[in-house]
């Protein structure tokens, strides 16, 4: 937050010469004695202007507000609900042979979305057929060897070898059967790999066409099964505000008809994105009216609860030698500088936990002029415990 204030201060310092000139021009056309009477009295961070000083014309103050209630404007992105959606990738390389479902179509778990011609799948099918035949042969061989061993014709070693061969064939057959169960269509050799829907839902995205080469290494899914009635809203929270947002807070998003749609924060991450310096929060959107689309960017409002302290415009806070200060108007023409610790609220306001009473008036225009007057005073060191002059 201090870096934000420092950035604002560079812009304000650029206007300082003009402010000083405007204030000092209040004495133009008058005698030097009259200007001396117009000059403020500056001592220990306190400034007292004469009642009719024209320099007061460049100063404007506002009252601080009790509590730190604010409505944050945060960027958000609408995405598929990961608990109700699934991205489909091909498990083996191949080529799309036939598409069975169209975008927007409702599908059931296990329903074939597309067929993929895959030589590797054909090899797996052939291995499965070969494994079944080898298992049958190994079983017969084991039964024959047991009969011969019982008759004293086959040795114990021959029986052990037959049992080991049967166990190996069982393992190979179990592996082929598990493959067939996972991908289906494993009882024949036709190289046709079915791409099946893993869950019930709607085919909300399809990114394949007949003849297209596909690979399991691709990051792009071939299809997405989801529930467009329920979407997620992901919010990017500046790290300076992340500690103030909690699960259960209300989020408002402009709907397609202009009316705000209410949602509830379900989760706030416990880590900061190292590249973007934001914390991500998630809310669930009721999208039965189809007002939102996955991938859509929105602006969301989050209402922060009131806390202690006061809130004030960010223009009131100056960053002087690494310290945040404000100028408080204590009476007509009387101002005092105070050190504060301000945190960003959003919407151009800051929060000060302590040091300022509700109803106090702080300078929001002309603060740099007052700071210049303090800096140019012969003694600019505070001697009052209640007022700081950093």
Short mmCIF file of C-alpha atoms in Angstrom, two decimals:
data_model
loop_
_atom_site.label_atom_id
_atom_site.label_comp_id
_atom_site.label_asym_id
_atom_site.label_seq_id
_atom_site.Cartn_x
_atom_site.Cartn_y
_atom_site.Cartn_z
CA UNK A 1 0.00 0.00 0.00
CA UNK A 2 2.90 2.31 0.82
CA UNK A 3 4.19 1.88 -2.73
CA UNK A 4 0.76 2.97 -3.98
CA UNK A 5 0.85 6.07 -1.80
CA UNK A 6 4.42 6.79 -2.89
CA UNK A 7 3.32 6.70 -6.52
CA UNK A 8 0.55 9.18 -5.78
CA UNK A 9 3.02 11.42 -3.94
CA UNK A 10 5.29 11.73 -6.98
CA UNK A 11 2.34 13.06 -8.95
CA UNK A 12 1.38 15.47 -6.16
CA UNK A 13 4.93 16.80 -5.74
CA UNK A 14 4.89 17.73 -9.41
CA UNK A 15 2.01 20.11 -8.62
CA UNK A 16 3.71 21.62 -5.57
CA UNK A 17 5.30 24.65 -7.31
CA UNK A 18 1.93 25.64 -8.76
CA UNK A 19 0.25 25.30 -5.38
CA UNK A 20 2.90 27.42 -3.69
CA UNK A 21 2.69 30.03 -6.39
CA UNK A 22 -1.09 30.18 -6.07
CA UNK A 23 -0.87 30.51 -2.32
CA UNK A 24 1.83 33.16 -2.37
CA UNK A 25 0.04 35.14 -5.05
CA UNK A 26 -2.56 35.82 -2.40
CA UNK A 27 -0.28 38.68 -1.35
CA UNK A 28 0.13 40.21 -4.82
CA UNK A 29 -1.02 43.82 -5.06
CA UNK A 30 -0.69 44.29 -1.31
CA UNK A 31 2.05 45.86 0.68
CA UNK A 32 4.82 43.66 2.12
CA UNK A 33 3.58 44.41 5.64
CA UNK A 34 0.18 43.11 4.65
CA UNK A 35 1.77 39.91 3.31
CA UNK A 36 3.66 39.44 6.54
CA UNK A 37 0.37 39.57 8.39
CA UNK A 38 -1.00 36.93 5.97
CA UNK A 39 1.91 34.52 6.60
CA UNK A 40 1.03 31.51 8.81
CA UNK A 41 2.65 30.71 12.11
CA UNK A 42 4.39 27.32 11.92
CA UNK A 43 5.71 25.49 14.98
CA UNK A 44 6.31 21.80 15.79
CA UNK A 45 4.12 20.47 13.00
CA UNK A 46 1.32 22.89 13.75
CA UNK A 47 0.22 25.62 11.35
CA UNK A 48 -1.95 28.62 12.24
CA UNK A 49 -3.15 30.86 9.43
CA UNK A 50 -4.51 34.37 10.02
CA UNK A 51 -8.33 34.40 9.80
CA UNK A 52 -8.39 36.22 6.44
CA UNK A 53 -5.39 34.42 4.86
CA UNK A 54 -5.90 33.81 1.17
CA UNK A 55 -3.75 30.69 1.38
CA UNK A 56 -6.75 28.99 2.97
CA UNK A 57 -8.43 29.15 -0.43
CA UNK A 58 -6.23 26.32 -1.76
CA UNK A 59 -6.98 24.04 1.17
CA UNK A 60 -9.93 21.67 1.36
CA UNK A 61 -10.72 19.18 4.09
CA UNK A 62 -13.20 16.33 4.58
CA UNK A 63 -14.51 14.55 7.65
CA UNK A 64 -13.32 11.00 8.25
CA UNK A 65 -15.94 8.26 8.54
CA UNK A 66 -16.25 5.91 11.49
CA UNK A 67 -15.55 2.26 10.69
CA UNK A 68 -13.98 0.76 7.62
CA UNK A 69 -16.99 -0.42 5.66
CA UNK A 70 -16.27 -0.44 1.95
CA UNK A 71 -17.43 -2.04 -1.28
CA UNK A 72 -14.50 -3.45 -3.25
CA UNK A 73 -14.48 -3.58 -7.03
CA UNK A 74 -12.58 -6.73 -8.03
CA UNK A 75 -11.82 -8.30 -11.43
CA UNK A 76 -13.32 -11.75 -11.87
CA UNK A 77 -13.48 -14.57 -14.39
CA UNK A 78 -16.29 -17.07 -14.93
CA UNK A 79 -15.14 -20.70 -15.31
CA UNK A 80 -16.64 -24.17 -15.25
CA UNK A 81 -17.42 -25.63 -11.83
CA UNK A 82 -14.64 -28.20 -11.42
CA UNK A 83 -16.86 -30.39 -9.22
CA UNK A 84 -19.46 -30.61 -12.02
CA UNK A 85 -17.27 -30.70 -15.14
CA UNK A 86 -14.69 -32.94 -16.77
CA UNK A 87 -12.22 -32.36 -19.60
CA UNK A 88 -11.80 -35.27 -22.02
CA UNK A 89 -8.37 -36.22 -23.39
CA UNK A 90 -7.46 -39.20 -25.50
CA UNK A 91 -5.47 -41.83 -23.56
CA UNK A 92 -3.70 -43.00 -26.75
CA UNK A 93 -2.58 -41.26 -29.97
CA UNK A 94 -4.76 -41.70 -33.01
CA UNK A 95 -7.17 -40.01 -35.39
CA UNK A 96 -10.79 -38.95 -34.84
CA UNK A 97 -12.93 -41.33 -36.88
CA UNK A 98 -16.49 -40.47 -35.87
CA UNK A 99 -18.24 -37.95 -33.59
CA UNK A 100 -21.37 -39.12 -31.78
CA UNK A 101 -22.43 -36.03 -29.73
CA UNK A 102 -23.00 -32.38 -30.57
CA UNK A 103 -22.33 -29.29 -28.39
CA UNK A 104 -25.27 -28.57 -26.10
CA UNK A 105 -26.38 -32.20 -26.05
CA UNK A 106 -27.08 -33.89 -22.71
CA UNK A 107 -25.00 -37.02 -22.18
CA UNK A 108 -24.86 -39.80 -19.61
CA UNK A 109 -21.78 -41.21 -17.92
CA UNK A 110 -20.29 -43.89 -20.20
CA UNK A 111 -21.92 -42.56 -23.37
CA UNK A 112 -19.61 -42.49 -26.39
CA UNK A 113 -18.71 -38.96 -27.46
CA UNK A 114 -16.41 -39.94 -30.34
CA UNK A 115 -14.50 -42.86 -31.84
CA UNK A 116 -10.75 -42.64 -32.34
CA UNK A 117 -8.80 -44.90 -34.67
CA UNK A 118 -5.66 -45.86 -32.75
CA UNK A 119 -3.08 -48.47 -33.86
CA UNK A 120 -1.79 -48.62 -30.28
CA UNK A 121 -5.28 -49.45 -29.05
CA UNK A 122 -5.51 -52.11 -31.77
CA UNK A 123 -2.27 -53.62 -30.46
CA UNK A 124 -3.72 -53.62 -26.92
CA UNK A 125 -6.86 -55.33 -28.27
CA UNK A 126 -4.72 -57.97 -29.96
CA UNK A 127 -2.76 -58.52 -26.76
CA UNK A 128 -6.05 -59.04 -24.93
CA UNK A 129 -7.26 -61.67 -27.40
CA UNK A 130 -3.86 -63.38 -27.30
CA UNK A 131 -3.89 -63.29 -23.51
CA UNK A 132 -7.26 -65.00 -23.28
CA UNK A 133 -6.11 -67.76 -25.61
CA UNK A 134 -2.85 -68.21 -23.70
CA UNK A 135 -4.75 -68.34 -20.39
CA UNK A 136 -7.02 -71.10 -21.70
CA UNK A 137 -4.01 -73.03 -22.96
CA UNK A 138 -2.15 -72.59 -19.68
CA UNK A 139 -5.18 -73.82 -17.71
CA UNK A 140 -5.48 -76.95 -19.83
CA UNK A 141 -1.75 -77.58 -19.54
CA UNK A 142 -1.90 -77.22 -15.77
CA UNK A 143 -4.85 -79.65 -15.51
CA UNK A 144 -3.05 -82.23 -17.68
CA UNK A 145 0.19 -81.89 -15.71
CA UNK A 146 -1.66 -82.37 -12.42
CA UNK A 147 -3.23 -85.60 -13.74
CA UNK A 148 0.15 -86.86 -14.91
CA UNK A 149 1.79 -85.91 -11.62
CA UNK A 150 -0.92 -87.75 -9.70
CA UNK A 151 -0.26 -90.82 -11.88
CA UNK A 152 3.47 -90.54 -11.19
CA UNK A 153 4.32 -89.72 -14.79
CA UNK A 154 5.11 -85.97 -14.43
CA UNK A 155 7.72 -84.74 -11.98
CA UNK A 156 7.16 -82.15 -9.31
CA UNK A 157 9.34 -79.74 -11.27
CA UNK A 158 7.06 -80.05 -14.31
CA UNK A 159 4.05 -79.34 -12.12
CA UNK A 160 5.72 -76.24 -10.65
CA UNK A 161 6.49 -74.94 -14.15
CA UNK A 162 2.89 -75.49 -15.27
CA UNK A 163 1.55 -73.63 -12.22
CA UNK A 164 3.98 -70.72 -12.79
CA UNK A 165 3.02 -70.52 -16.45
CA UNK A 166 -0.68 -70.45 -15.50
CA UNK A 167 -0.10 -67.68 -12.90
CA UNK A 168 1.75 -65.57 -15.50
CA UNK A 169 -1.06 -66.02 -18.00
CA UNK A 170 -3.59 -65.01 -15.35
CA UNK A 171 -1.66 -61.78 -14.66
CA UNK A 172 -1.46 -60.91 -18.37
CA UNK A 173 -5.16 -61.59 -18.81
CA UNK A 174 -6.05 -59.46 -15.76
CA UNK A 175 -4.04 -56.55 -17.15
CA UNK A 176 -5.78 -56.82 -20.55
CA UNK A 177 -9.18 -57.10 -18.88
CA UNK A 178 -8.52 -53.99 -16.76
CA UNK A 179 -7.52 -52.10 -19.91
CA UNK A 180 -10.68 -53.19 -21.68
CA UNK A 181 -12.79 -52.17 -18.69
CA UNK A 182 -11.13 -48.75 -18.52
CA UNK A 183 -11.41 -47.90 -22.23
CA UNK A 184 -14.09 -50.29 -23.49
CA UNK A 185 -14.36 -52.01 -26.87
CA UNK A 186 -11.59 -54.40 -25.93
CA UNK A 187 -13.30 -57.67 -26.92
CA UNK A 188 -12.47 -57.29 -30.61
CA UNK A 189 -9.56 -56.09 -32.73
CA UNK A 190 -10.71 -53.06 -34.75
CA UNK A 191 -8.46 -50.23 -33.44
CA UNK A 192 -11.60 -48.21 -32.53
CA UNK A 193 -11.02 -46.43 -29.22
CA UNK A 194 -14.22 -44.98 -27.69
CA UNK A 195 -14.02 -41.58 -26.01
CA UNK A 196 -16.70 -41.78 -23.32
CA UNK A 197 -18.35 -39.19 -21.07
CA UNK A 198 -17.02 -39.70 -17.51
CA UNK A 199 -19.99 -37.94 -15.86
CA UNK A 200 -23.58 -36.95 -16.55
CA UNK A 201 -23.89 -33.46 -17.96
CA UNK A 202 -23.94 -31.34 -21.09
CA UNK A 203 -21.35 -31.38 -23.85
CA UNK A 204 -20.45 -27.72 -23.37
CA UNK A 205 -17.28 -27.69 -25.48
CA UNK A 206 -16.09 -29.80 -28.41
CA UNK A 207 -12.70 -29.15 -29.96
CA UNK A 208 -12.31 -31.98 -32.45
CA UNK A 209 -13.38 -32.83 -35.96
CA UNK A 210 -13.33 -36.01 -38.08
CA UNK A 211 -9.84 -36.85 -39.32
CA UNK A 212 -8.07 -34.72 -36.72
CA UNK A 213 -4.92 -36.24 -35.23
CA UNK A 214 -5.05 -36.43 -31.44
CA UNK A 215 -2.47 -37.15 -28.76
CA UNK A 216 -2.50 -37.61 -24.97
CA UNK A 217 0.33 -35.05 -24.74
CA UNK A 218 -1.93 -32.20 -25.86
CA UNK A 219 -2.89 -29.63 -23.20
CA UNK A 220 -6.11 -28.81 -25.08
CA UNK A 221 -9.04 -31.08 -24.16
CA UNK A 222 -11.01 -32.67 -26.97
CA UNK A 223 -14.29 -32.02 -25.19
CA UNK A 224 -15.68 -30.71 -21.91
CA UNK A 225 -18.67 -32.16 -20.11
CA UNK A 226 -20.14 -29.69 -17.62
CA UNK A 227 -23.15 -28.16 -15.96
CA UNK A 228 -23.83 -24.67 -17.38
CA UNK A 229 -26.45 -24.09 -14.67
CA UNK A 230 -23.70 -23.80 -12.05
CA UNK A 231 -20.47 -21.90 -12.71
CA UNK A 232 -17.55 -20.66 -10.63
CA UNK A 233 -16.57 -17.01 -10.25
CA UNK A 234 -12.84 -16.57 -9.59
CA UNK A 235 -11.82 -13.21 -8.07
CA UNK A 236 -8.34 -11.67 -7.99
CA UNK A 237 -7.76 -9.94 -4.65
CA UNK A 238 -4.77 -7.58 -4.18
CA UNK A 239 -2.51 -9.06 -1.53
CA UNK A 240 -2.89 -5.92 0.61
CA UNK A 241 -6.63 -6.68 0.95
CA UNK A 242 -6.52 -10.47 1.04
CA UNK A 243 -6.70 -10.65 4.82
CA UNK A 244 -10.03 -8.81 4.90
CA UNK A 245 -11.98 -11.20 2.66
CA UNK A 246 -13.43 -14.32 4.25
CA UNK A 247 -15.60 -17.22 3.17
CA UNK A 248 -19.29 -16.40 3.51
CA UNK A 249 -19.05 -12.78 2.33
CA UNK A 250 -21.55 -11.64 -0.30
CA UNK A 251 -20.49 -10.94 -3.89
CA UNK A 252 -22.53 -8.95 -6.39
CA UNK A 253 -22.08 -9.39 -10.16
CA UNK A 254 -23.98 -7.44 -12.87
CA UNK A 255 -26.33 -9.83 -14.64
CA UNK A 256 -27.22 -9.92 -18.33
CA UNK A 257 -30.40 -7.93 -17.63
CA UNK A 258 -28.51 -5.29 -15.66
CA UNK A 259 -29.78 -6.58 -12.34
CA UNK A 260 -27.10 -7.63 -9.82
CA UNK A 261 -26.74 -11.33 -9.12
CA UNK A 262 -25.78 -12.28 -5.56
CA UNK A 263 -23.29 -15.03 -4.78
CA UNK A 264 -21.37 -16.14 -1.71
CA UNK A 265 -17.60 -16.52 -1.32
CA UNK A 266 -16.92 -20.20 -0.77
CA UNK A 267 -13.13 -20.20 -0.54
CA UNK A 268 -10.18 -17.78 -0.29
CA UNK A 269 -6.73 -19.15 -1.12
CA UNK A 270 -4.12 -19.27 1.61
CA UNK A 271 -1.27 -18.24 -0.70
CA UNK A 272 -0.32 -15.31 -2.93
CA UNK A 273 0.28 -15.81 -6.66
CA UNK A 274 4.00 -15.09 -6.93
CA UNK A 275 3.73 -13.58 -10.42
CA UNK A 276 0.53 -11.53 -10.25
CA UNK A 277 0.71 -10.77 -6.49
CA UNK A 278 -2.96 -11.54 -5.97
CA UNK A 279 -4.94 -14.00 -3.87
CA UNK A 280 -7.71 -15.90 -5.62
CA UNK A 281 -11.17 -16.35 -4.14
CA UNK A 282 -14.05 -18.46 -5.46
CA UNK A 283 -17.82 -18.07 -5.47
CA UNK A 284 -20.52 -20.20 -7.10
CA UNK A 285 -22.86 -18.58 -9.62
CA UNK A 286 -26.45 -19.73 -10.15
CA UNK A 287 -26.55 -19.62 -13.95
CA UNK A 288 -29.93 -21.21 -14.65
CA UNK A 289 -30.90 -18.01 -16.47
CA UNK A 290 -27.83 -18.51 -18.71
CA UNK A 291 -26.66 -14.94 -18.08
CA UNK A 292 -22.98 -15.90 -17.90
CA UNK A 293 -20.59 -17.84 -20.12
CA UNK A 294 -17.48 -19.77 -19.08
CA UNK A 295 -14.39 -17.70 -19.86
CA UNK A 296 -16.26 -14.39 -19.41
CA UNK A 297 -14.56 -11.54 -17.53
CA UNK A 298 -16.66 -9.51 -15.07
CA UNK A 299 -16.36 -6.84 -12.38
CA UNK A 300 -17.60 -7.99 -9.00
CA UNK A 301 -18.39 -6.07 -5.82
CA UNK A 302 -17.61 -7.44 -2.38
CA UNK A 303 -19.06 -5.65 0.66
CA UNK A 304 -16.56 -5.46 3.52
CA UNK A 305 -17.96 -5.31 7.05
CA UNK A 306 -17.41 -2.23 9.21
CA UNK A 307 -14.49 -2.38 11.63
CA UNK A 308 -13.00 -0.02 14.18
CA UNK A 309 -11.01 3.04 13.27
CA UNK A 310 -11.95 5.44 10.50
CA UNK A 311 -11.84 5.59 6.72
CA UNK A 312 -10.69 8.60 4.73
CA UNK A 313 -9.89 9.56 1.12
CA UNK A 314 -6.50 8.34 -0.05
CA UNK A 315 -5.68 11.93 -1.11
CA UNK A 316 -5.46 12.84 2.58
CA UNK A 317 -2.45 10.60 3.26
CA UNK A 318 1.04 11.81 2.35
CA UNK A 319 4.17 9.67 2.38
CA UNK A 320 6.94 11.77 3.92
CA UNK A 321 10.36 10.13 4.37
CA UNK A 322 8.75 6.71 4.53
CA UNK A 323 6.08 7.74 7.05
CA UNK A 324 2.38 8.21 6.33
CA UNK A 325 1.04 11.53 7.62
CA UNK A 326 -2.18 13.53 7.46
CA UNK A 327 -2.97 17.16 8.26
CA UNK A 328 -5.90 17.51 10.65
CA UNK A 329 -7.95 20.70 10.69
CA UNK A 330 -8.46 21.55 14.37
CA UNK A 331 -10.19 24.86 13.91
CA UNK A 332 -10.49 27.82 11.56
CA UNK A 333 -7.07 28.17 9.94
CA UNK A 334 -5.38 25.76 12.36
CA UNK A 335 -3.84 22.51 11.13
CA UNK A 336 -1.65 19.88 12.76
CA UNK A 337 0.34 17.07 11.19
CA UNK A 338 -0.10 13.54 12.52
CA UNK A 339 1.57 10.27 11.70
CA UNK A 340 -0.83 7.43 10.85
CA UNK A 341 -0.78 3.87 9.59
CA UNK A 342 -3.23 3.54 6.70
CA UNK A 343 -4.35 0.41 4.83
CA UNK A 344 -6.05 0.33 1.46
CA UNK A 345 -9.80 -0.24 1.33
CA UNK A 346 -10.40 0.24 -2.37
CA UNK A 347 -12.66 2.76 -4.08
CA UNK A 348 -10.09 5.49 -3.35
CA UNK A 349 -10.31 5.16 0.44
CA UNK A 350 -7.91 4.15 3.18
CA UNK A 351 -8.43 2.74 6.67
CA UNK A 352 -6.73 4.11 9.79
CA UNK A 353 -7.17 1.88 12.84
CA UNK A 354 -6.20 4.47 15.49
CA UNK A 355 -5.01 8.05 15.92
CA UNK A 356 -7.99 9.79 14.29
CA UNK A 357 -11.38 10.32 15.91
CA UNK A 358 -14.60 9.93 13.96
CA UNK A 359 -15.69 13.32 12.66
CA UNK A 360 -12.15 14.70 12.45
CA UNK A 361 -11.46 16.72 9.33
CA UNK A 362 -8.38 15.95 7.26
CA UNK A 363 -6.92 17.98 4.42
CA UNK A 364 -7.53 16.33 1.03
CA UNK A 365 -6.34 19.24 -1.17
CA UNK A 366 -3.33 21.37 -0.36
CA UNK A 367 -1.58 18.92 1.95
CA UNK A 368 1.70 19.33 0.07
CA UNK A 369 1.53 23.09 0.63
CA UNK A 370 1.20 22.51 4.37
CA UNK A 371 4.08 20.05 4.30
CA UNK A 372 6.23 22.60 2.49
CA UNK A 373 5.43 25.16 5.17
CA UNK A 374 6.42 22.69 7.89
CA UNK A 375 9.67 21.83 6.10
CA UNK A 376 10.60 25.49 5.67
CA UNK A 377 9.90 26.40 9.31
CA UNK A 378 13.02 27.08 11.46
CA UNK A 379 12.08 24.38 13.98
CA UNK A 380 10.26 21.43 12.46
CA UNK A 381 10.82 18.93 15.26
CA UNK A 382 7.74 17.87 17.22
CA UNK A 383 7.77 18.30 20.98
CA UNK A 384 4.18 17.20 21.55
CA UNK A 385 3.31 13.61 22.33
CA UNK A 386 -0.01 14.01 20.62
CA UNK A 387 1.35 15.39 17.34
CA UNK A 388 4.05 13.84 15.21
CA UNK A 389 6.16 15.67 12.63
CA UNK A 390 8.05 12.95 10.82
#
